[in-house]
XYZ file of C-alpha atoms in Angstrom:
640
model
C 57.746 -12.918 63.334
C 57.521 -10.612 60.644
C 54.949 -7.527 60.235
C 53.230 -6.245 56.948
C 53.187 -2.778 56.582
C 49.922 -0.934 55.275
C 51.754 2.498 53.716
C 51.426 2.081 50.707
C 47.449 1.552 50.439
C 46.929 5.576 49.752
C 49.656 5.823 47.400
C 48.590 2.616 45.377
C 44.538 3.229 45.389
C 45.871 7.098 44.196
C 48.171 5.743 41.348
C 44.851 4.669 39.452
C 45.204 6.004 35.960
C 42.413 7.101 33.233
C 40.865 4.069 32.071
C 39.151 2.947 28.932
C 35.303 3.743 29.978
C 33.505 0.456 30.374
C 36.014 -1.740 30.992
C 36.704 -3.801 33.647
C 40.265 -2.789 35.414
C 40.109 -4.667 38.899
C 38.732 -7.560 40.261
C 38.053 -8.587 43.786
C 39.979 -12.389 44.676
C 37.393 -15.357 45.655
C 37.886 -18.983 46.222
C 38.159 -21.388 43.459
C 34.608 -22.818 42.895
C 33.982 -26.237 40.477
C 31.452 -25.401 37.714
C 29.541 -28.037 39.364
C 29.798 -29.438 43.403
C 31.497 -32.742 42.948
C 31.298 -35.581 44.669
C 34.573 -36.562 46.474
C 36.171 -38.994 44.633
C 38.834 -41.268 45.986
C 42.594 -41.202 45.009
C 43.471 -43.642 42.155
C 44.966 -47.005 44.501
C 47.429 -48.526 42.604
C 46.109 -52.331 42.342
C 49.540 -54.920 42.453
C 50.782 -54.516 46.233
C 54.441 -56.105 45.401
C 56.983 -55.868 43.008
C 58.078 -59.187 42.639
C 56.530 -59.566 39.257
C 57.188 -56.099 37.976
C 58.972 -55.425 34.864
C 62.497 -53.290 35.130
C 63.857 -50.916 33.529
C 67.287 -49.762 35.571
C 69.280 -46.862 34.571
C 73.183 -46.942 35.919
C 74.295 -44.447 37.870
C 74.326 -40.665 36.513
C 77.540 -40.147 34.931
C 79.936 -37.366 35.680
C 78.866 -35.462 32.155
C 75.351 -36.361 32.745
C 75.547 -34.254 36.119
C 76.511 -31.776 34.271
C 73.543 -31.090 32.509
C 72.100 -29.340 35.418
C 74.695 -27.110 36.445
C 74.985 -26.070 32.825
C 71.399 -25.487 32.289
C 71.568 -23.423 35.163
C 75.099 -21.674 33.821
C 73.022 -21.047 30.880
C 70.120 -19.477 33.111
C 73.024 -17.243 34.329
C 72.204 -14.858 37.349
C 68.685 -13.494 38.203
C 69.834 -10.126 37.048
C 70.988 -11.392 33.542
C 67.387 -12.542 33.408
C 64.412 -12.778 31.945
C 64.419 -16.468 30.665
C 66.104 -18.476 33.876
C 63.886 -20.547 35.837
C 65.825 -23.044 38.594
C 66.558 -26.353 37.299
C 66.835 -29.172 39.788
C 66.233 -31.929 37.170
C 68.251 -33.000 34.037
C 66.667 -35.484 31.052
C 68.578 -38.735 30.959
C 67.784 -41.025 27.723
C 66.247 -44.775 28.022
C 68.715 -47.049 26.049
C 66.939 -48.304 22.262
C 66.842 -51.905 24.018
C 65.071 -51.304 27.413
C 62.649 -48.506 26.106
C 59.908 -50.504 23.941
C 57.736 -52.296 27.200
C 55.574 -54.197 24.751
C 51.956 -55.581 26.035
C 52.431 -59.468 25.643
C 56.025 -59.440 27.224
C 54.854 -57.775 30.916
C 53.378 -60.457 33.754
C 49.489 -59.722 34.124
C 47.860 -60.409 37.196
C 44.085 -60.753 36.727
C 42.187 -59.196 39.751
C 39.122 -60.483 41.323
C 36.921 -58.018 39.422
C 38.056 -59.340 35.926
C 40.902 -56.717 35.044
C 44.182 -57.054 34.395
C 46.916 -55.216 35.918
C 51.082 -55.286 35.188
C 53.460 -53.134 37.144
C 56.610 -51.582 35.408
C 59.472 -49.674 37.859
C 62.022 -47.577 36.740
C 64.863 -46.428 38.295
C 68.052 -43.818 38.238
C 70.299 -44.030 41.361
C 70.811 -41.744 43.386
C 67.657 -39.494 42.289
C 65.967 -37.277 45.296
C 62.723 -37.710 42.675
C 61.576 -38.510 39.465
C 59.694 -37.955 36.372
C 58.937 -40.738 33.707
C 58.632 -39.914 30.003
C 56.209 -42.485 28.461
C 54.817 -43.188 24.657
C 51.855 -45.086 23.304
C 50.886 -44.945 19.792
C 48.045 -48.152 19.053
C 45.948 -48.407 22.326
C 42.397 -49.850 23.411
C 39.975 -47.161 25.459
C 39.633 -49.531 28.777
C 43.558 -49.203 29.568
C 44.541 -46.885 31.750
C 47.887 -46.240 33.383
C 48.827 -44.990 37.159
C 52.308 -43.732 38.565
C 53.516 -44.028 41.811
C 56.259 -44.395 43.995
C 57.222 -48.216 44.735
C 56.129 -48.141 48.336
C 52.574 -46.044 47.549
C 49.344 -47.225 48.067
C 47.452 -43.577 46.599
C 48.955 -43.382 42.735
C 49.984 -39.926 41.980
C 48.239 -39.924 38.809
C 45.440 -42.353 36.481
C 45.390 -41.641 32.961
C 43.584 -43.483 30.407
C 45.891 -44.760 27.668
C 44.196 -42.737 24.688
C 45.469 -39.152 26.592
C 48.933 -40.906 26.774
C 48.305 -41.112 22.767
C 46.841 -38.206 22.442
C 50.004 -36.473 24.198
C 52.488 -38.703 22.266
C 50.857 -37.211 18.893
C 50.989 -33.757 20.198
C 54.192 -33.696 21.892
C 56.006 -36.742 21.183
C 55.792 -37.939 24.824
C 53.586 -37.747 28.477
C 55.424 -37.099 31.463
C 54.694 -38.740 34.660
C 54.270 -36.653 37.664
C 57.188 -36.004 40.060
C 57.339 -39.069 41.721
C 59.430 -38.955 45.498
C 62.569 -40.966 45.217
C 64.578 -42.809 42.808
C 62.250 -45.293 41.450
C 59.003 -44.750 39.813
C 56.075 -47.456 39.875
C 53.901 -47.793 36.858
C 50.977 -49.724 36.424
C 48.903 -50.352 33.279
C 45.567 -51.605 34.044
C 43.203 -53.537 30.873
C 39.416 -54.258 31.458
C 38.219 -57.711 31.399
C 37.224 -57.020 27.296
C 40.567 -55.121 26.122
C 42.336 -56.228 23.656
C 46.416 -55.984 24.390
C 48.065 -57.018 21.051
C 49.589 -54.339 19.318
C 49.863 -51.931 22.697
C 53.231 -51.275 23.789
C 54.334 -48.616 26.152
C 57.519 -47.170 25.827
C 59.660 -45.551 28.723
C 61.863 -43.018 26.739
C 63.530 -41.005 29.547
C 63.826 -39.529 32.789
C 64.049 -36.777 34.585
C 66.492 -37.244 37.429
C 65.992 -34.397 40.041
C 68.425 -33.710 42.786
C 65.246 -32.242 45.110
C 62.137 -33.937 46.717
C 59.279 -32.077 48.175
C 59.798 -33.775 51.632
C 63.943 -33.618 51.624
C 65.030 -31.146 54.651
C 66.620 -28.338 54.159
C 70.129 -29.380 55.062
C 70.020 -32.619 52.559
C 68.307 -29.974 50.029
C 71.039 -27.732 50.811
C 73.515 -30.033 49.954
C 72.564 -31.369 46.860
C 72.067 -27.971 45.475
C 75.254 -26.956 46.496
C 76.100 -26.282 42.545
C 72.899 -23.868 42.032
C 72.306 -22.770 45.346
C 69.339 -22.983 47.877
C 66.943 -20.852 49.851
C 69.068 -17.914 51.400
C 68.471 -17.692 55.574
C 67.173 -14.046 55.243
C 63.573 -15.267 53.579
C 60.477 -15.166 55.558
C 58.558 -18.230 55.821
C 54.786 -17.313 55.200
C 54.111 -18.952 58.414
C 56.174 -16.023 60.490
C 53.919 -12.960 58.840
C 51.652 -10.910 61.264
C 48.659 -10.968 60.981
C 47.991 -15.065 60.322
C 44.430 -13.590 59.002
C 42.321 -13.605 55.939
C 44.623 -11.604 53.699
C 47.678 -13.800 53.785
C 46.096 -16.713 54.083
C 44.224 -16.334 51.056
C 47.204 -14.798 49.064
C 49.183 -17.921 50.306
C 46.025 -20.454 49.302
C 46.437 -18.582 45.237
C 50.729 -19.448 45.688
C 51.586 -22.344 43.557
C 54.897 -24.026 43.320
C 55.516 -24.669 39.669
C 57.091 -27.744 38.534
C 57.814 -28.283 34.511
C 59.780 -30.421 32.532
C 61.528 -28.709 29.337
C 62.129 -30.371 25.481
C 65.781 -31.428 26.879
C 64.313 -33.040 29.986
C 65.535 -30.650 32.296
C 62.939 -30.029 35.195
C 62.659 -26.502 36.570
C 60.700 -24.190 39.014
C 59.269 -21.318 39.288
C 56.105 -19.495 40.900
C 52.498 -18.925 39.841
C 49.535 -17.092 41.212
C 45.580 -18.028 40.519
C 43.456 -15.132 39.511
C 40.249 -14.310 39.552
C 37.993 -13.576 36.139
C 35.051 -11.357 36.148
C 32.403 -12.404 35.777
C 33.834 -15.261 38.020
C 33.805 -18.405 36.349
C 35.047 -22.142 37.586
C 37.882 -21.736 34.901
C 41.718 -21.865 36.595
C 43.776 -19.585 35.208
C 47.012 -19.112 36.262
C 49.675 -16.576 36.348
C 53.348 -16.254 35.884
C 56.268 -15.128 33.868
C 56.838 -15.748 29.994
C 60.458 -17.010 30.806
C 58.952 -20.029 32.363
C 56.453 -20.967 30.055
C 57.304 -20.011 26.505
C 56.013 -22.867 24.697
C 53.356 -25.464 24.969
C 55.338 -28.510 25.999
C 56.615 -26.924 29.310
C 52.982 -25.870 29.904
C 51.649 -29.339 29.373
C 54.484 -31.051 31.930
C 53.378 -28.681 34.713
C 52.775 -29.617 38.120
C 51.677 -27.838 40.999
C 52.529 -27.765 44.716
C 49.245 -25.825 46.379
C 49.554 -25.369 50.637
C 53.489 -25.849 50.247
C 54.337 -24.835 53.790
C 56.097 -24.985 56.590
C 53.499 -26.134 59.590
C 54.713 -23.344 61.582
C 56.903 -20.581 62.010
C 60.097 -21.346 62.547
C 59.091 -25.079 61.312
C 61.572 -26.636 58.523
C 58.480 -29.584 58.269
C 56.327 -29.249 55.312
C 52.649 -28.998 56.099
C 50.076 -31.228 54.190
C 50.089 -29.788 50.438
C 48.153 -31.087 47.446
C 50.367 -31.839 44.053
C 48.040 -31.243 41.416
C 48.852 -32.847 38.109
C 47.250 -32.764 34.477
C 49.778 -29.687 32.817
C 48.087 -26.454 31.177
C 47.117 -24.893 27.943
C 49.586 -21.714 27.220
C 46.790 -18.918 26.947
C 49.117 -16.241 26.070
C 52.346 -14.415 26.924
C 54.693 -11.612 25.920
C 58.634 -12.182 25.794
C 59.029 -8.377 25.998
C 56.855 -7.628 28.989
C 57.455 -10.819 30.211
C 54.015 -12.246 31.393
C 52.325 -15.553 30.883
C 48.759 -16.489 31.059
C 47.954 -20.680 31.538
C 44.640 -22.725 32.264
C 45.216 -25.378 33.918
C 43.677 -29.026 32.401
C 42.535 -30.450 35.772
C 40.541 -28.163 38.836
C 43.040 -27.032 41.545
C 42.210 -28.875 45.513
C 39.462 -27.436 47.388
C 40.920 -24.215 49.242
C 42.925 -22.808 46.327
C 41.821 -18.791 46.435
C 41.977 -16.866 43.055
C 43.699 -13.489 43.637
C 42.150 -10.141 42.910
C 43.876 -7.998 40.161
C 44.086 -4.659 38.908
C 45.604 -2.713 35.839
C 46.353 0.357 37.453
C 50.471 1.893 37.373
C 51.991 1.319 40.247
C 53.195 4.128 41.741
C 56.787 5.195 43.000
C 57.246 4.334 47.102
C 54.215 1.685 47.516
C 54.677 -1.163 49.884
C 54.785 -4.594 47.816
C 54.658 -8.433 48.815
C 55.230 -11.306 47.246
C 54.310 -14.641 48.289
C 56.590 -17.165 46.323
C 58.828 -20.417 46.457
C 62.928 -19.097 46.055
C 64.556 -22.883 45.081
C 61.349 -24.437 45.042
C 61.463 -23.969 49.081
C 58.419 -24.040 51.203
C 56.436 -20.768 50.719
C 57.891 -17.661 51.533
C 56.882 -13.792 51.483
C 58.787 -10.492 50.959
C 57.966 -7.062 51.652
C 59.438 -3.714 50.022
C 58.961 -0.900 48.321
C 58.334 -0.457 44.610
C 60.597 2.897 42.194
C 59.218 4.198 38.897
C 58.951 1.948 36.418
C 61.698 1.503 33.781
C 63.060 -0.242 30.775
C 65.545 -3.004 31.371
C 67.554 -4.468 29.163
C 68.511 -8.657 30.866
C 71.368 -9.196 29.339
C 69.965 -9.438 24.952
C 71.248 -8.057 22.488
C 68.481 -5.237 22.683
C 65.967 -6.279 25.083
C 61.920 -6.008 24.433
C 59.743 -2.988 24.713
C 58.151 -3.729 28.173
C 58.332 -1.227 31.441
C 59.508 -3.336 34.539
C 58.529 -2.070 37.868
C 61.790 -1.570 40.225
C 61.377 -3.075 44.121
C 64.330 -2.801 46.755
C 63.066 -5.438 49.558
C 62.853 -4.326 53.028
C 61.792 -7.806 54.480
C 63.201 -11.063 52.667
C 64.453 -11.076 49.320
C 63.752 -13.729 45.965
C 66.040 -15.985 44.254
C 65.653 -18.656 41.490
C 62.508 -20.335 41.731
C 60.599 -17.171 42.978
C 60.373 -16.174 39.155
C 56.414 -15.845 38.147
C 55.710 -15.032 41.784
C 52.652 -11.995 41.841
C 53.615 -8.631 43.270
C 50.799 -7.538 45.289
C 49.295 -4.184 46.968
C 47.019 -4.489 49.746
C 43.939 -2.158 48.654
C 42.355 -2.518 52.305
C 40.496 -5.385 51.825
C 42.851 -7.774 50.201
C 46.445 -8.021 48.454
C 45.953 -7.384 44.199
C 48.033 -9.041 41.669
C 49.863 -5.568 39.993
C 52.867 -8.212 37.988
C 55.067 -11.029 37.951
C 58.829 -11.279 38.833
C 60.845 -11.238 35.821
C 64.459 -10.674 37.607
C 66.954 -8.560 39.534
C 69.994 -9.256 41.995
C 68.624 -8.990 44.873
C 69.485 -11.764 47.306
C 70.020 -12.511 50.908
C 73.988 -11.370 49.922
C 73.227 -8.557 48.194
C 69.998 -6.897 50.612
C 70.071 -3.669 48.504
C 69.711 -4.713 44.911
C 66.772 -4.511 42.849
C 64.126 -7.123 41.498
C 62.024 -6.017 38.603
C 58.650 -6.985 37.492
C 56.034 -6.892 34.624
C 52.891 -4.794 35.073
C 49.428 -7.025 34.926
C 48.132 -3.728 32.778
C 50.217 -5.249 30.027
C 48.730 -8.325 29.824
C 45.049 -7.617 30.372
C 43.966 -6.247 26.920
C 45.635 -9.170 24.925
C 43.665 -11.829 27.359
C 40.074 -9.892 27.943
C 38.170 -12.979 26.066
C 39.486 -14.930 29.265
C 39.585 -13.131 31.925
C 36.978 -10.077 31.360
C 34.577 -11.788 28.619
C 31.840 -9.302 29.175
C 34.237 -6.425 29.039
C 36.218 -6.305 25.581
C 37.147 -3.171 23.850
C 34.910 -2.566 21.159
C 36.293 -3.083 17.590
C 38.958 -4.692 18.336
C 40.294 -8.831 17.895
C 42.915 -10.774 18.977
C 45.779 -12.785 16.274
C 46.649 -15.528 17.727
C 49.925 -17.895 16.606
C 50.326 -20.961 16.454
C 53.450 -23.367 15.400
C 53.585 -26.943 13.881
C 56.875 -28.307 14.506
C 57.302 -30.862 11.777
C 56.413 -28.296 8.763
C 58.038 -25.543 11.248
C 55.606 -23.101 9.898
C 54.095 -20.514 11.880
C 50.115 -19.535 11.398
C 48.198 -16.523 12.918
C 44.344 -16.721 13.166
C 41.389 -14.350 14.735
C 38.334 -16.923 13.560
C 36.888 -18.726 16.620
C 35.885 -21.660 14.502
C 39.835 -22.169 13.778
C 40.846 -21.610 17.034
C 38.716 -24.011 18.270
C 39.919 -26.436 15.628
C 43.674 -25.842 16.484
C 43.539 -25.729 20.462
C 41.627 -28.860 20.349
C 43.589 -31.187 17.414
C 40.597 -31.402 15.087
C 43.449 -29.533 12.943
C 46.411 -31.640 14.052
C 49.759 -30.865 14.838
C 49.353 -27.013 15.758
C 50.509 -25.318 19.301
C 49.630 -22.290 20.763
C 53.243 -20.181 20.985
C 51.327 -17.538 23.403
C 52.302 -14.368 21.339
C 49.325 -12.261 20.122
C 48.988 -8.923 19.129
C 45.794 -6.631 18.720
C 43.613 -6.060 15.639
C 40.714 -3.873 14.380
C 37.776 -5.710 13.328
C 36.624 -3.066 11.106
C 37.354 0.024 8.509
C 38.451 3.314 10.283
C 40.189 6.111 8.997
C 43.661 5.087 8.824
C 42.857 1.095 8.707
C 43.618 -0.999 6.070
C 42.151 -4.400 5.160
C 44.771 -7.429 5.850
C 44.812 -9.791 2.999
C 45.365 -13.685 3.661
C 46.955 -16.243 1.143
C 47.181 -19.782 1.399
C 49.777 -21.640 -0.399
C 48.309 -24.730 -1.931
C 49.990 -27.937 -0.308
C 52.000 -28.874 -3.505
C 53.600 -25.477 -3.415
C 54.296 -25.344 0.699
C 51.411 -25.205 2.363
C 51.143 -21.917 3.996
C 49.743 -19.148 4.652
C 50.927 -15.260 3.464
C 49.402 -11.800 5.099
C 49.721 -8.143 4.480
C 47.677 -5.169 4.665
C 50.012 -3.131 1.623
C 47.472 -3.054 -1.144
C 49.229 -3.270 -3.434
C 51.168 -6.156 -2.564
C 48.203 -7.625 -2.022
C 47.239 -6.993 -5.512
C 50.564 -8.333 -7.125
C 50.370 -11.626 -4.726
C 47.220 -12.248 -6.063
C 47.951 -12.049 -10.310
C 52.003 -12.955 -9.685
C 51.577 -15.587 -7.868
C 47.871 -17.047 -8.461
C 49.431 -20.123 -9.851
C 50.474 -21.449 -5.750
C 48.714 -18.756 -3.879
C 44.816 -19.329 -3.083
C 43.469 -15.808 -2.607
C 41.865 -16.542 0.956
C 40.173 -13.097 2.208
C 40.488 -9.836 1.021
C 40.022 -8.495 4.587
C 40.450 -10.844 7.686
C 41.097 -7.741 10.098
C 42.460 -4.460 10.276
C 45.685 -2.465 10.898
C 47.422 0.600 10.373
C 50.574 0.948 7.846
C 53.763 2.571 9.044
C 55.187 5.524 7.421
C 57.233 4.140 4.438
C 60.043 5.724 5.102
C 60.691 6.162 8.751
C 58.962 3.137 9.976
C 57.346 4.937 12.604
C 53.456 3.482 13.643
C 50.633 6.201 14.356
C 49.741 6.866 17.801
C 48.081 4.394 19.585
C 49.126 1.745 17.899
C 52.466 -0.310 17.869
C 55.266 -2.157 15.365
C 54.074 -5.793 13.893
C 57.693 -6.975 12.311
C 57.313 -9.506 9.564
C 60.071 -12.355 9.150
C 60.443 -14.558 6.048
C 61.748 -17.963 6.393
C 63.920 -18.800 3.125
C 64.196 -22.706 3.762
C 60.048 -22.637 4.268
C 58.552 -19.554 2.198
C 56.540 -19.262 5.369
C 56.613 -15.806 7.390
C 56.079 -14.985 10.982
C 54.740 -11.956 12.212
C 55.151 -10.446 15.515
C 55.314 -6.988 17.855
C 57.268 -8.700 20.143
C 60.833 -6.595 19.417
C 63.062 -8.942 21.275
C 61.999 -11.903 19.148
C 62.234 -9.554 15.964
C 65.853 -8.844 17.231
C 66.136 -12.152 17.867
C 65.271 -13.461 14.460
C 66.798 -10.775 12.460
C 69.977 -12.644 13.923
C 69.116 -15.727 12.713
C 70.361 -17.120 9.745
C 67.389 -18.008 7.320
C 65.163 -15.077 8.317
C 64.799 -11.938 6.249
C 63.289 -8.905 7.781
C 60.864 -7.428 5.704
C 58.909 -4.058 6.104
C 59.495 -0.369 6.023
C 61.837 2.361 7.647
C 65.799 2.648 8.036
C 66.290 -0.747 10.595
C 67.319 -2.014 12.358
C 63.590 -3.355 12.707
C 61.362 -2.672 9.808
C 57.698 -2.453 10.919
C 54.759 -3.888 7.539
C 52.246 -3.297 10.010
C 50.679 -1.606 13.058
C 48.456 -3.416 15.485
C 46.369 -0.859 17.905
C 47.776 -1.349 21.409
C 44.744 -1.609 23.716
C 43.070 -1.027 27.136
C-alpha cells in the first residue's frame, strides 16, 4: 500500500493568482450525465455463429522489415525527455495486397436470417498479432447496411456501424478503422435489410494494424513482446494499492482513460486522457490530453478508450471489468508549444465515467502532485511528487515553443511512455483538480530522481471558453480557428459560427480541424486594426488571403482585383507589431504568417515551434516584420 500525502493543499489553494473578474477559473468534478436518461440498450450480437462460410482475407506472417516499423516509430519517438511528440506505439500499419482488398457485395455468401435480413461474415487475419485493428472503405452504399467487428469467437460485436458513417469516414479520411479487436483475427459482418439493394456496394479491407499488446495479455507475455520498447517499470503504483480506496481516487481513477489511436502510417499508439468537467455542466464529453498525441484529426477520429482499466486488486496482475468505448473524437483544439489538447468524444463514455474538476491557477513551487495514468498502456497506475517553478523547456527542436512546463521530481512511482496526456492533479480538500497534462521528462523507475514536465490547464482555458465555460467568455474577444484540406493542401482560418458549423460538419467538404487557434478582438480599440479577408476566385487558386496592414490591404485590393474577391474589410481585430523590431504590445502575442510558393496559400499561426518549423521548410516564406529569425504581421491579444 501506498499513502497520498495532503501538504500541498495550503500551498496550492495559496498559489491562486489575480484573475480576469467574471470569469470562471475552477470547476468542481461530477459524474458524466447523458443529456437525456437512456434506456439500456443491448450490445450489438454479431448474427452468423460459424465461420465456415466466411470470406478470407489472410495476411502472411509479419516480415522481418515489417517488424521494424514499430521499433522505428518508437526510435523516432526517441526518449521521454527528447519529448514532446512521442506517444508508445505497440501497433505498426501493414498494407492489404491490390488483389485481396476489394470484398465486393455479390462475391460474399449471404445467409438470410429468419427475420428477412441478410448477413455475410468476412475474417481477417495477421499471424502472430496480440490484437488488431481493421482499416475498411465504402464509397456507393444503401442506408439499411450496417457493419459489426468482432473477434472470431465473440458473441457481443465490439462495434455496429451503419455503412453510410463508413462512407462518410472514407470521404473524410480516406478510411474507418475498426476497433481493437483481441487477437490475431478480426470478424466482420455486414448485415442488409430485407429491401437493400447490394449491387454496386463493395467493402474494401485496406490494412491492418498489427499490435504486439492485448488488453487481457499478462504482464510477463506483455513484457516480452515489448521487449524492443519497453514495459511498465516494477516501481509504479497500481491505483488499486493507494490509501484511502475513497471518493477522491476513485473518482479521479473513474475520469482515467487509456487512449488507443491509430496514426496516417497505421501505427497504433497510447497515451493517457482525463474527462473534465464544463461549467455550466453539460452532457458533452470532453476530454483531455497532450497535443503530441493528438495533432491532427485522423488520430482523433481512430481513438479508443479503455475506462475502469484496472487491476481487481492490489497486488492483482488481473484486469478488472473495463468498458472499451469506441466511436473516435472531434480535435477541439490544441497548442504544439504548450502542449495541450482538447477532444469531444463522438459517442457518451459508460455509466460511471467522473469528469474531473479543473482550475487555472499557477501552480506553485513544493505542492504535492498525482497523476493517475496508464505507463505502456498498463493497467492504471498513480504517482505522487512534488511540483518546482515552472520553466521553459526546450524537447529536443530546433528552438522549442513558447509554453512554461511545470517541473515534478516523483516521490511515489514514476511515468513512462504511454503515461503522456495523463492530468496532474492537486487535491483542494474536497477533490483532486486537473492543473496540466504530461508532456515529458526522464524520469523512470531507473532513473527515480529525474524530472517530468507538464503543461499548465491556464494555457488552454482562454482558447477553449466557448466549450468548456460558455457563459463565461472574455468580453470582446473571438476565437480563429484553422482548418486544413488535404487534397488542395490549403490552410483556412475562420471566427463565423455559420462556417464553422459548415466545416466541422462536411456541409463544406473536405476541411479538418488542425486544433491551433489563436485569440482575436471583435471590435475597434485603440491600437486595433481591422483584418482584411481575400478570397482567391477558384480559377486563380482558390484561397483565401488576410492581413490587418492597411495598406496592404489597400494594394491587394486594386493590384490584384483581377483573382482576389475583396471579402471583408474587417472580419476581426489585432494589433500590428513594431515594424522594425517585431516586438507585439503588451498583452498580446506574435501571429507569424507563412506563404506557400507551390499553393499561393498562407498559414498563419502564434504557435513559434511550428513557425520555426516551417521557416525550415522548403516552399514556405516567412513574411512579416522585425530582424528574424521569426517575423511577427500580426498580434493576437493573449487572454484570461
Amino acid at each position: 500500500m501506498v499513502f497520498r500525502l495532503w501538504l500541498g493543499v495550503l500551498v496550492a489553494a495559496l498559489a491562486v493568482p489575480a484573475q480576469a473578474q467574471g470569469l470562471v477559473t475552477s470547476v468542481r468534478g461530477a459524474e458524466h450525465r447523458p443529456a437525456t436518461a437512456a434506456k439500456a440498450v443491448p450490445a450489438p450480437r454479431m448474427r452468423l455463429a460459424g465461420a465456415a462460410m466466411a470470406h478470407r482475407v489472410a495476411l502472411e506472417a509479419p516480415t522481418s522489415a515489417e517488424r521494424e516499423k514499430l521499433i522505428a516509430l518508437n526510435r523516432a519517438s526517441g526518449p521521454a525527455f527528447a519529448a514532446p511528440g512521442r506517444p508508445q506505439y505497440v501497433g505498426f500499419g501493414r498494407e492489404i495486397s491490390v488483389a485481396k482488398r476489394s470484398v465486393d457485395a455479390s462475391s460474399l455468401t449471404w445467409t438470410t436470417l429468419a427475420d428477412g435480413v441478410r448477413v455475410a461474415r468476412i475474417e481477417v487475419a495477421s499471424p502472430g498479432a496480440a490484437s488488431l485493428r481493421v482499416a475498411v472503405r465504402m464509397a456507393a452504399t444503401h442506408p439499411d447496411v450496417a457493419v459489426r467487428f468482432a473477434a472470431p469467437s465473440a458473441s457481443e460485436a465490439a462495434i455496429s456501424v451503419t455503412a453510410d458513417a463508413i462512407a462518410q469516414a472514407t470521404g473524410r479520411f480516406g478510411e474507418y478503422w475498426s476497433p481493437v479487436i483481441e487477437g490475431e483475427r478480426a470478424a466482420i459482418e455486414v448485415e442488409a435489410g430485407a429491401g437493400a439493394t447490394l449491387a454496386g456496394v463493395a467493402l474494401d479491407i485496406a490494412r491492418v494494424s498489427h499490435m504486439v499488446v492485448s488488453a487481457r495479455m499478462s504482464k510477463q507475455d506483455a513484457a516480452k513482446r515489448l521487449v524492443d520498447i519497453g514495459d511498465a517499470g516494477a516501481c509504479n503504483f497500481d491505483v488499486k494499492c493507494v490509501e484511502p480506496q475513497d471518493s477522491v481516487t476513485l473518482n479521479q481513477a473513474a475520469a482515467t482513460g487509456k487512449l488507443v489511436f491509430t496514426v496516417p502510417s497505421g501505427g497504433t499508439a497510447l497515451c493517457t486522457g482525463t474527462m473534465i468537467n464544463d461549467n455550466p455542466p453539460s452532457s458533452a464529453p470532453y476530454l483531455f490530453s497532450a497535443s503530441h498525441c493528438f495533432d491532427n484529426a485522423y488520430s482523433a477520429f481512430t481513438l479508443n478508450v479503455w475506462w475502469f482499466f484496472e487491476a481487481q486488486a492490489c497486488g492483482s496482475g488481473t484486469v478488472g471489468n473495463y468498458v472499451q468505448q469506441a466511436g473516435g473524437a472531434m480535435l477541439i483544439g490544441r497548442s504544439q508549444d504548450w502542449d495541450w489538447a482538447l477532444l469531444r468524444l463522438n459517442t457518451a463514455p459508460p455509466g460511471g465515467v467522473w469528469r474531473s474538476g479543473w482550475t487555472t491557477a499557477a501552480l506553485a513551487a513544493d505542492t504535492v502532485v498525482e497523476i493517475f495514468h496508464h505507463p505502456q498502456g498498463d493497467l492504471m497506475k498513480w504517482s505522487q511528487g512534488t511540483t518546482f517553478a515552472a520553466v521553459p523547456v526546450n524537447f529536443g527542436s530546433a528552438a522549442g515553443g513558447a509554453g512554461l512546463f511545470t517541473r515534478v521530481v516523483w516521490f511515489d512511482g514514476t511515468t513512462e511512455g504511454g503515461s503522456s496526456g495523463g492530468a496532474l492533479t492537486t487535491y483542494d480538500g474536497v477533490e483532486l483538480k486537473v492543473r496540466g497534462g504530461l508532456v515529458g521528462g526522464d524520469a523512470l523507475c531507473s532513473n527515480p530522481n529525474g524530472s517530468d514536465y507538464f503543461s499548465q490547464f491556464g494555457s488552454m482555458v482562454p482558447l477553449v471558453r466557448e466549450y468548456l465555460t460558455p457563459d463565461s467568455q472574455t468580453p470582446g474577444q473571438v476565437v480563429s480557428v484553422e482548418y486544413y484540406h488535404a487534397n488542395l493542401d490549403h490552410f483556412f482560418m475562420t471566427i463565423d459560427p455559420p462556417e464553422i458549423a459548415a466545416l466541422d460538419s462536411g456541409q463544406i467538404a473536405g476541411w479538418e480541424r488542425t486544433g491551433l487557434r489563436f485569440l482575436a478582438y471583435t471590435s475597434p480599440g485603440a491600437g486595433r486594426n481591422p483584418v482584411c479577408r481575400f478570397y482567391r476566385k477558384p480559377e486563380f487558386g482558390d484561397s483565401h488571403f488576410f492581413t490587418a496592414d492597411p495598406a496592404e490591404c489597400a494594394r491587394v485590393a486594386v493590384d490584384y482585383a483581377t483573382d482576389w474577391f475583396f471579402e471583408s474589410p474587417a472580419i476581426y481585430y489585432v494589433a500590428l507589431p513594431n515594424a522594425t523590431t517585431g516586438a507585439c504590445p503588451a498583452g498580446t502575442k506574435p501571429v507569424y504568417r507563412f506563404l506557400n510558393v507551390s499553393e499561393i496559400n498562407h498559414r498563419y499561426t502564434t504557435e513559434q515551434a511550428l513557425a520555426f518549423a516551417l521557416s525550415a521548410t522548403p516552399g514556405w516564406i516567412a513574411e512579416g516584420y522585425g530582424p528574424g529569425p521569426l517575423y511577427p504581421v500580426m498580434c493576437a491579444p493573449v487572454g484570461a
